Amino acid sequence: MTKLLNALPLALIACTAAACSAAEDSTSGEPQFHNTSTAETSADNTESTEASSAPTSAKDKEGDSGLKELDKEDFIATNLGHATSTVYGVSSPNDRVACTVTEDQGLIGCSVMFADPPLYPATGQPLWLSNSVNFDADAGFYPNVKMGGDAAAPTPLEAGSTVTMNGVTFESVSEDEFTVKIDGHHFTVKDDGEYYSDTFPPQPDGEGKAMTGTICGDLGNGEYVYAKENGTNCARAMEVLEYYKNYDFAPMEGGNRGYLMEDDFSCSYNADPGWPDEPDYRWLGCSIEDGGAVVVLDPTARALVSEKGGQR
């Protein structure tokens, strides 16, 4: 009787891209996360200040942040002829971030050139390196993968300026620091593409459910458990993997893919749809009835994901 987990190599990564620190610690398999708190609240301006008698335009106005407030009308996108409402496009001075906002829906999303893209191992998705950031009213900002679709032609927000439209505020602190804020949440891209946010890395909610890309836990030896579906039950996933890890397979049981099926879950080593069905691209994944799915990734994963992504 052997423990198959020790006999089969895992082929993927341990560190969520934007979550990982720069290359200075790239030899470590442990994720290095940039997490900022939401403690940065604006000052309570209860005392009025003496205003200048001279009229000031929106473009000349300086807000509480010390940044020059620009007129949102300067950021209206004209390339989306099919749009049914006003669409705005805003980008960072260095073009690392480009966002779309609509007058009737708010923030649609932002494309981001991450220095170290967070992994977004969605079930059945051929690409796992995040290239965008979306917003969820409950979860806040989260990196994900966007494939195709129209985007508003963005207008760069010059350094030292800010603009707000439909509840979304953009702040261009410098040529290399750009922040997006909405409903008390924020994300910042700076330091040549490093990603920081009050909701990164994502955490399970009060019921223990996690969104795609959340690290549910650590199996040891640099092996991390990523949620592959929104609503994944991280607590149950870790119980399942601990059971699998310590399961004694009988002779011929499980075959060469380490398949194990119990009442409410199944686990095996397989390549996801869209990935080459080769040993290097086979990783341990588990599906849980009414509990989502997870994948176990080790430090070799990022190189494989990046290599495959570059071929597409």
Tab-separated table of C-alpha atoms in Angstrom:
chain	number	residue	atom	x	y	z
A	1	MET	CA	0.000	0.000	0.000
A	2	THR	CA	1.477	3.305	-0.968
A	3	LYS	CA	0.362	6.851	-0.613
A	4	LEU	CA	-0.118	7.991	-4.177
A	5	LEU	CA	0.211	11.630	-3.323
A	6	ASN	CA	3.886	11.156	-2.585
A	7	ALA	CA	4.471	9.262	-5.802
A	8	LEU	CA	2.853	11.613	-8.269
A	9	PRO	CA	4.403	15.049	-9.010
A	10	LEU	CA	2.182	18.120	-8.941
A	11	ALA	CA	2.585	20.485	-11.824
A	12	LEU	CA	1.762	24.007	-10.863
A	13	ILE	CA	2.443	27.016	-8.800
A	14	ALA	CA	2.429	28.097	-5.251
A	15	CYS	CA	2.350	31.817	-5.505
A	16	THR	CA	-0.502	34.021	-6.736
A	17	ALA	CA	0.983	36.487	-9.034
A	18	ALA	CA	0.138	39.904	-8.005
A	19	ALA	CA	0.092	38.448	-4.594
A	20	CYS	CA	3.686	37.426	-4.814
A	21	SER	CA	6.393	39.855	-4.040
A	22	ALA	CA	8.857	40.849	-6.678
A	23	ALA	CA	11.540	38.531	-7.977
A	24	GLU	CA	13.754	39.113	-4.990
A	25	ASP	CA	12.089	36.142	-3.267
A	26	SER	CA	11.241	34.158	-6.388
A	27	THR	CA	13.081	31.100	-5.138
A	28	SER	CA	10.524	30.617	-2.382
A	29	GLY	CA	7.345	28.682	-3.105
A	30	GLU	CA	5.411	30.550	-0.456
A	31	PRO	CA	3.071	33.299	-1.686
A	32	GLN	CA	4.068	36.818	-0.671
A	33	PHE	CA	0.941	38.955	-0.526
A	34	HIS	CA	0.492	42.700	-0.791
A	35	ASN	CA	-2.449	43.457	1.476
A	36	THR	CA	-3.497	46.929	2.500
A	37	SER	CA	-6.196	47.824	4.971
A	38	THR	CA	-9.263	49.944	4.418
A	39	ALA	CA	-8.215	52.154	7.317
A	40	GLU	CA	-7.388	55.008	4.978
A	41	THR	CA	-10.547	57.029	5.457
A	42	SER	CA	-10.966	60.564	4.312
A	43	ALA	CA	-10.734	63.334	6.875
A	44	ASP	CA	-13.970	64.573	8.404
A	45	ASN	CA	-14.261	68.048	7.004
A	46	THR	CA	-16.698	69.451	9.531
A	47	GLU	CA	-15.129	72.884	9.580
A	48	SER	CA	-15.710	74.924	6.460
A	49	THR	CA	-12.757	76.716	4.935
A	50	GLU	CA	-12.815	80.149	3.468
A	51	ALA	CA	-13.337	79.825	-0.254
A	52	SER	CA	-11.821	82.056	-2.861
A	53	SER	CA	-14.164	84.591	-4.325
A	54	ALA	CA	-12.903	83.804	-7.804
A	55	PRO	CA	-14.855	81.054	-9.624
A	56	THR	CA	-12.958	77.799	-10.269
A	57	SER	CA	-13.688	75.262	-12.967
A	58	ALA	CA	-13.754	71.489	-12.386
A	59	LYS	CA	-10.383	71.200	-14.058
A	60	ASP	CA	-8.785	73.750	-11.712
A	61	LYS	CA	-10.319	72.415	-8.505
A	62	GLU	CA	-8.108	70.700	-5.952
A	63	GLY	CA	-9.792	68.010	-3.834
A	64	ASP	CA	-9.078	66.690	-0.339
A	65	SER	CA	-6.476	64.329	-1.779
A	66	GLY	CA	-4.389	67.258	-2.959
A	67	LEU	CA	-4.868	66.106	-6.552
A	68	LYS	CA	-6.314	68.308	-9.282
A	69	GLU	CA	-9.903	67.306	-10.001
A	70	LEU	CA	-10.618	66.919	-13.706
A	71	ASP	CA	-13.926	66.990	-15.537
A	72	LYS	CA	-15.354	63.532	-16.278
A	73	GLU	CA	-16.594	64.812	-19.645
A	74	ASP	CA	-12.993	64.800	-20.845
A	75	PHE	CA	-12.960	60.992	-20.519
A	76	ILE	CA	-16.021	60.102	-22.578
A	77	ALA	CA	-15.170	57.296	-25.011
A	78	THR	CA	-16.333	57.712	-28.589
A	79	ASN	CA	-15.279	54.353	-30.030
A	80	LEU	CA	-18.298	52.373	-28.773
A	81	GLY	CA	-21.016	53.302	-31.209
A	82	HIS	CA	-23.354	50.604	-29.904
A	83	ALA	CA	-23.348	51.964	-26.325
A	84	THR	CA	-26.804	52.857	-24.981
A	85	SER	CA	-25.453	55.223	-22.308
A	86	THR	CA	-22.386	57.390	-21.766
A	87	VAL	CA	-19.181	55.345	-21.508
A	88	TYR	CA	-15.942	56.608	-19.979
A	89	GLY	CA	-12.421	55.309	-20.513
A	90	VAL	CA	-9.627	56.152	-18.061
A	91	SER	CA	-6.025	54.924	-18.064
A	92	SER	CA	-2.938	55.404	-15.921
A	93	PRO	CA	-0.183	57.683	-17.278
A	94	ASN	CA	2.010	54.648	-18.007
A	95	ASP	CA	-0.881	52.712	-19.633
A	96	ARG	CA	-0.552	49.790	-17.184
A	97	VAL	CA	-4.189	50.236	-16.140
A	98	ALA	CA	-7.143	51.009	-18.415
A	99	CYS	CA	-10.699	51.087	-17.045
A	100	THR	CA	-14.209	51.393	-18.420
A	101	VAL	CA	-17.115	53.043	-16.582
A	102	THR	CA	-20.673	53.444	-17.843
A	103	GLU	CA	-23.114	56.073	-16.638
A	104	ASP	CA	-25.814	53.489	-15.914
A	105	GLN	CA	-23.756	50.546	-14.576
A	106	GLY	CA	-20.651	51.998	-12.934
A	107	LEU	CA	-17.285	50.243	-13.154
A	108	ILE	CA	-17.227	47.571	-15.854
A	109	GLY	CA	-13.635	46.510	-15.294
A	110	CYS	CA	-9.980	47.403	-15.694
A	111	SER	CA	-7.315	45.756	-17.818
A	112	VAL	CA	-4.028	45.592	-15.911
A	113	MET	CA	-0.492	44.748	-16.954
A	114	PHE	CA	0.618	43.071	-13.718
A	115	ALA	CA	4.303	42.754	-12.958
A	116	ASP	CA	3.524	39.351	-11.422
A	117	PRO	CA	-0.002	38.330	-12.514
A	118	PRO	CA	-2.165	36.631	-9.853
A	119	LEU	CA	-3.274	33.132	-10.795
A	120	TYR	CA	-6.942	32.719	-11.656
A	121	PRO	CA	-7.380	28.943	-12.129
A	122	ALA	CA	-11.010	28.921	-13.287
A	123	THR	CA	-12.454	25.547	-14.275
A	124	GLY	CA	-12.044	24.887	-17.985
A	125	GLN	CA	-10.272	28.174	-18.672
A	126	PRO	CA	-7.184	27.880	-20.885
A	127	LEU	CA	-5.408	30.921	-19.401
A	128	TRP	CA	-4.667	31.366	-15.682
A	129	LEU	CA	-2.597	34.563	-15.536
A	130	SER	CA	-4.794	37.498	-14.538
A	131	ASN	CA	-4.918	40.393	-16.967
A	132	SER	CA	-7.732	42.446	-15.443
A	133	VAL	CA	-9.495	43.523	-12.248
A	134	ASN	CA	-13.250	43.396	-11.668
A	135	PHE	CA	-15.438	44.661	-8.847
A	136	ASP	CA	-18.045	42.808	-6.810
A	137	ALA	CA	-20.263	44.631	-4.333
A	138	ASP	CA	-19.672	41.929	-1.700
A	139	ALA	CA	-16.100	40.833	-2.445
A	140	GLY	CA	-14.600	44.160	-3.552
A	141	PHE	CA	-11.887	44.211	-6.233
A	142	TYR	CA	-10.471	40.937	-7.508
A	143	PRO	CA	-8.007	40.002	-10.297
A	144	ASN	CA	-9.350	37.752	-13.031
A	145	VAL	CA	-8.892	36.799	-16.670
A	146	LYS	CA	-10.713	38.634	-19.427
A	147	MET	CA	-10.801	37.088	-22.867
A	148	GLY	CA	-12.013	39.258	-25.736
A	149	GLY	CA	-14.798	41.838	-25.616
A	150	ASP	CA	-14.958	45.535	-26.421
A	151	ALA	CA	-13.228	48.149	-24.301
A	152	ALA	CA	-13.602	51.893	-24.201
A	153	ALA	CA	-10.733	53.837	-25.736
A	154	PRO	CA	-9.114	55.295	-22.587
A	155	THR	CA	-7.876	58.818	-21.977
A	156	PRO	CA	-4.758	58.986	-19.759
A	157	LEU	CA	-5.275	60.606	-16.357
A	158	GLU	CA	-2.270	62.863	-15.981
A	159	ALA	CA	-0.069	62.495	-12.902
A	160	GLY	CA	-1.253	64.635	-9.998
A	161	SER	CA	-4.905	64.436	-11.058
A	162	THR	CA	-8.142	62.717	-10.073
A	163	VAL	CA	-11.518	62.207	-11.704
A	164	THR	CA	-14.820	60.698	-10.553
A	165	MET	CA	-17.733	59.349	-12.559
A	166	ASN	CA	-20.750	57.358	-11.383
A	167	GLY	CA	-19.261	56.604	-7.954
A	168	VAL	CA	-15.866	55.487	-9.295
A	169	THR	CA	-12.827	57.607	-8.410
A	170	PHE	CA	-9.466	57.408	-10.158
A	171	GLU	CA	-6.335	58.895	-8.625
A	172	SER	CA	-3.117	59.313	-10.562
A	173	VAL	CA	-0.661	60.068	-7.759
A	174	SER	CA	2.377	59.826	-10.037
A	175	GLU	CA	3.481	58.376	-13.355
A	176	ASP	CA	3.796	54.991	-11.604
A	177	GLU	CA	1.029	54.993	-8.972
A	178	PHE	CA	-2.612	54.656	-9.979
A	179	THR	CA	-5.554	53.965	-7.653
A	180	VAL	CA	-9.200	53.069	-8.303
A	181	LYS	CA	-11.821	53.498	-5.547
A	182	ILE	CA	-15.458	52.514	-5.224
A	183	ASP	CA	-17.805	51.881	-2.279
A	184	GLY	CA	-15.014	52.008	0.301
A	185	HIS	CA	-12.782	49.554	-1.608
A	186	HIS	CA	-9.659	50.318	-3.588
A	187	PHE	CA	-6.813	48.843	-5.582
A	188	THR	CA	-3.493	50.393	-6.508
A	189	VAL	CA	-0.979	49.478	-9.210
A	190	LYS	CA	2.512	50.897	-8.712
A	191	ASP	CA	6.173	49.866	-8.475
A	192	ASP	CA	6.214	48.936	-12.180
A	193	GLY	CA	3.095	46.774	-11.993
A	194	GLU	CA	2.792	45.464	-8.419
A	195	TYR	CA	-0.812	45.098	-7.276
A	196	TYR	CA	-2.152	46.197	-3.871
A	197	SER	CA	-5.722	46.122	-2.556
A	198	ASP	CA	-7.774	45.996	0.627
A	199	THR	CA	-9.390	42.786	-0.674
A	200	PHE	CA	-6.308	40.954	-1.919
A	201	PRO	CA	-5.584	38.156	-1.494
A	202	PRO	CA	-9.275	37.172	-1.481
A	203	GLN	CA	-10.549	35.479	1.671
A	204	PRO	CA	-13.478	33.061	2.230
A	205	ASP	CA	-16.667	34.789	3.340
A	206	GLY	CA	-18.434	34.343	6.679
A	207	GLU	CA	-19.824	30.991	5.513
A	208	GLY	CA	-16.407	29.717	4.448
A	209	LYS	CA	-17.161	30.056	0.733
A	210	ALA	CA	-14.446	31.358	-1.569
A	211	MET	CA	-14.254	32.907	-5.002
A	212	THR	CA	-12.023	31.666	-7.817
A	213	GLY	CA	-8.349	32.313	-7.144
A	214	THR	CA	-8.621	32.179	-3.341
A	215	ILE	CA	-5.958	30.094	-1.606
A	216	CYS	CA	-7.940	27.792	0.675
A	217	GLY	CA	-4.885	26.417	2.458
A	218	ASP	CA	-1.428	24.883	2.441
A	219	LEU	CA	-0.732	21.161	2.084
A	220	GLY	CA	2.952	21.637	2.860
A	221	ASN	CA	6.035	21.311	0.644
A	222	GLY	CA	4.994	24.424	-1.268
A	223	GLU	CA	1.656	22.937	-2.321
A	224	TYR	CA	-1.238	25.396	-2.157
A	225	VAL	CA	-4.932	24.775	-2.636
A	226	TYR	CA	-6.698	27.207	-4.994
A	227	ALA	CA	-10.457	27.580	-5.418
A	228	LYS	CA	-11.408	26.942	-9.043
A	229	GLU	CA	-15.045	27.967	-8.790
A	230	ASN	CA	-16.893	30.785	-7.081
A	231	GLY	CA	-18.632	29.535	-3.949
A	232	THR	CA	-16.068	26.811	-3.209
A	233	ASN	CA	-16.262	25.531	0.380
A	234	CYS	CA	-12.652	25.913	1.493
A	235	ALA	CA	-13.079	24.127	4.826
A	236	ARG	CA	-14.560	21.055	3.172
A	237	ALA	CA	-11.940	21.163	0.410
A	238	MET	CA	-9.109	21.007	2.950
A	239	GLU	CA	-10.795	18.066	4.717
A	240	VAL	CA	-11.087	16.253	1.383
A	241	LEU	CA	-7.436	16.820	0.487
A	242	GLU	CA	-6.234	15.748	3.914
A	243	TYR	CA	-8.247	12.535	3.493
A	244	TYR	CA	-6.781	12.002	0.017
A	245	LYS	CA	-3.267	12.750	1.222
A	246	ASN	CA	-3.463	10.059	3.867
A	247	TYR	CA	-5.441	7.502	1.881
A	248	ASP	CA	-3.759	4.113	1.448
A	249	PHE	CA	-4.446	2.982	-2.090
A	250	ALA	CA	-4.848	-0.759	-2.578
A	251	PRO	CA	-2.865	-2.477	-5.349
A	252	MET	CA	-4.211	-1.352	-8.744
A	253	GLU	CA	-6.591	1.066	-7.041
A	254	GLY	CA	-6.726	4.504	-8.585
A	255	GLY	CA	-4.724	3.673	-11.705
A	256	ASN	CA	-1.977	6.064	-12.825
A	257	ARG	CA	-4.091	9.205	-12.243
A	258	GLY	CA	-4.674	8.657	-8.521
A	259	TYR	CA	-8.447	8.650	-8.911
A	260	LEU	CA	-10.457	8.526	-5.684
A	261	MET	CA	-14.218	8.839	-5.372
A	262	GLU	CA	-16.228	9.024	-2.171
A	263	ASP	CA	-19.807	9.975	-1.317
A	264	ASP	CA	-19.598	13.708	-1.997
A	265	PHE	CA	-16.289	14.234	-3.807
A	266	SER	CA	-13.869	12.929	-6.387
A	267	CYS	CA	-10.156	13.643	-6.819
A	268	SER	CA	-7.677	12.812	-9.555
A	269	TYR	CA	-4.600	13.989	-11.448
A	270	ASN	CA	-5.728	15.394	-14.783
A	271	ALA	CA	-5.070	18.251	-17.157
A	272	ASP	CA	-7.937	20.714	-17.406
A	273	PRO	CA	-9.812	21.089	-20.698
A	274	GLY	CA	-7.766	23.311	-22.999
A	275	TRP	CA	-4.448	22.179	-21.511
A	276	PRO	CA	-2.110	19.562	-23.020
A	277	ASP	CA	-2.860	16.156	-21.538
A	278	GLU	CA	0.756	15.597	-20.588
A	279	PRO	CA	2.282	14.701	-17.195
A	280	ASP	CA	3.643	18.236	-16.674
A	281	TYR	CA	0.163	19.740	-17.014
A	282	ARG	CA	-1.636	17.249	-14.766
A	283	TRP	CA	-2.366	18.535	-11.283
A	284	LEU	CA	-4.395	17.166	-8.421
A	285	GLY	CA	-7.923	18.503	-8.537
A	286	CYS	CA	-10.992	17.731	-6.466
A	287	SER	CA	-14.660	18.378	-7.146
A	288	ILE	CA	-17.029	18.498	-4.196
A	289	GLU	CA	-20.767	18.018	-4.439
A	290	ASP	CA	-22.402	21.404	-3.783
A	291	GLY	CA	-18.980	22.575	-2.610
A	292	GLY	CA	-17.166	23.767	-5.731
A	293	ALA	CA	-13.737	22.639	-6.914
A	294	VAL	CA	-10.069	23.115	-6.037
A	295	VAL	CA	-6.669	22.490	-7.590
A	296	VAL	CA	-3.331	21.907	-5.850
A	297	LEU	CA	-0.466	23.933	-7.310
A	298	ASP	CA	3.224	23.821	-6.460
A	299	PRO	CA	6.123	26.187	-7.350
A	300	THR	CA	6.579	24.654	-10.813
A	301	ALA	CA	3.128	25.764	-11.910
A	302	ARG	CA	3.811	29.412	-12.701
A	303	ALA	CA	6.552	28.597	-15.185
A	304	LEU	CA	4.291	26.068	-16.919
A	305	VAL	CA	1.313	28.438	-16.970
A	306	SER	CA	3.450	31.300	-18.307
A	307	GLU	CA	5.008	29.054	-20.927
A	308	LYS	CA	1.654	27.828	-22.148
A	309	GLY	CA	0.151	31.311	-22.053
A	310	GLY	CA	2.907	32.579	-24.310
A	311	GLN	CA	2.064	29.943	-26.908
A	312	ARG	CA	-1.511	31.076	-27.359
